[in-house]
């Protein structure tokens, strides 16, 4: 009688394991794992410099 109880218990445990771990989760795309956002607010004064402007002002 004890073997039947142990067997039923192990079958119930096996069914619980299959229900919980029976299928793998859906794969996650790499694009969904990374969040891209700027580190700081863009500064227009920093990018407004024109390298050729000094030549026009001082050399011509």
mmCIF file of C-alpha atoms in Angstrom:
data_model
loop_
_atom_site.group_PDB
_atom_site.id
_atom_site.type_symbol
_atom_site.label_atom_id
_atom_site.label_comp_id
_atom_site.label_asym_id
_atom_site.label_seq_id
_atom_site.Cartn_x
_atom_site.Cartn_y
_atom_site.Cartn_z
ATOM 1 C CA UNK A 1 0.000 0.000 0.000
ATOM 2 C CA UNK A 2 2.863 2.337 0.760
ATOM 3 C CA UNK A 3 4.358 1.869 -2.725
ATOM 4 C CA UNK A 4 1.043 2.899 -4.333
ATOM 5 C CA UNK A 5 0.946 6.086 -2.247
ATOM 6 C CA UNK A 6 4.557 6.932 -3.116
ATOM 7 C CA UNK A 7 3.889 6.265 -6.802
ATOM 8 C CA UNK A 8 0.808 8.506 -6.794
ATOM 9 C CA UNK A 9 2.801 11.207 -5.003
ATOM 10 C CA UNK A 10 5.627 11.013 -7.506
ATOM 11 C CA UNK A 11 3.155 11.122 -10.408
ATOM 12 C CA UNK A 12 1.508 14.196 -8.922
ATOM 13 C CA UNK A 13 4.911 15.821 -8.418
ATOM 14 C CA UNK A 14 5.890 14.947 -11.981
ATOM 15 C CA UNK A 15 2.676 16.496 -13.311
ATOM 16 C CA UNK A 16 3.314 19.650 -11.266
ATOM 17 C CA UNK A 17 6.879 19.859 -12.644
ATOM 18 C CA UNK A 18 5.630 19.437 -16.231
ATOM 19 C CA UNK A 19 2.996 22.128 -15.680
ATOM 20 C CA UNK A 20 5.579 24.551 -14.323
ATOM 21 C CA UNK A 21 8.678 23.729 -16.374
ATOM 22 C CA UNK A 22 7.219 21.830 -19.339
ATOM 23 C CA UNK A 23 7.645 24.610 -21.896
ATOM 24 C CA UNK A 24 10.364 27.145 -22.459
ATOM 25 C CA UNK A 25 9.437 30.834 -22.295
ATOM 26 C CA UNK A 26 9.086 32.799 -25.501
ATOM 27 C CA UNK A 27 12.424 34.107 -26.787
ATOM 28 C CA UNK A 28 13.155 37.791 -26.235
ATOM 29 C CA UNK A 29 14.495 39.795 -29.165
ATOM 30 C CA UNK A 30 17.787 41.628 -28.667
ATOM 31 C CA UNK A 31 16.100 44.907 -29.617
ATOM 32 C CA UNK A 32 13.720 44.484 -26.692
ATOM 33 C CA UNK A 33 16.560 43.969 -24.190
ATOM 34 C CA UNK A 34 18.272 47.319 -24.782
ATOM 35 C CA UNK A 35 16.877 50.753 -24.021
ATOM 36 C CA UNK A 36 18.487 53.597 -25.911
ATOM 37 C CA UNK A 37 18.154 57.165 -24.729
ATOM 38 C CA UNK A 38 20.507 60.155 -24.849
ATOM 39 C CA UNK A 39 22.836 60.628 -21.885
ATOM 40 C CA UNK A 40 22.213 64.374 -21.814
ATOM 41 C CA UNK A 41 20.175 67.038 -23.560
ATOM 42 C CA UNK A 42 21.799 68.139 -26.841
ATOM 43 C CA UNK A 43 23.524 71.519 -26.548
ATOM 44 C CA UNK A 44 23.027 73.602 -29.730
ATOM 45 C CA UNK A 45 25.873 75.984 -28.782
ATOM 46 C CA UNK A 46 28.299 73.104 -28.699
ATOM 47 C CA UNK A 47 27.478 71.937 -32.215
ATOM 48 C CA UNK A 48 27.026 75.417 -33.721
ATOM 49 C CA UNK A 49 30.795 75.921 -34.257
ATOM 50 C CA UNK A 50 31.784 76.022 -37.892
ATOM 51 C CA UNK A 51 35.442 75.124 -38.464
ATOM 52 C CA UNK A 52 35.689 77.229 -41.596
ATOM 53 C CA UNK A 53 34.146 80.355 -40.076
ATOM 54 C CA UNK A 54 37.379 81.568 -38.453
ATOM 55 C CA UNK A 55 39.129 81.388 -41.793
ATOM 56 C CA UNK A 56 36.475 83.572 -43.431
ATOM 57 C CA UNK A 57 36.574 86.128 -40.590
ATOM 58 C CA UNK A 58 40.318 86.441 -40.072
ATOM 59 C CA UNK A 59 41.982 85.441 -43.309
ATOM 60 C CA UNK A 60 39.899 87.250 -45.909
#
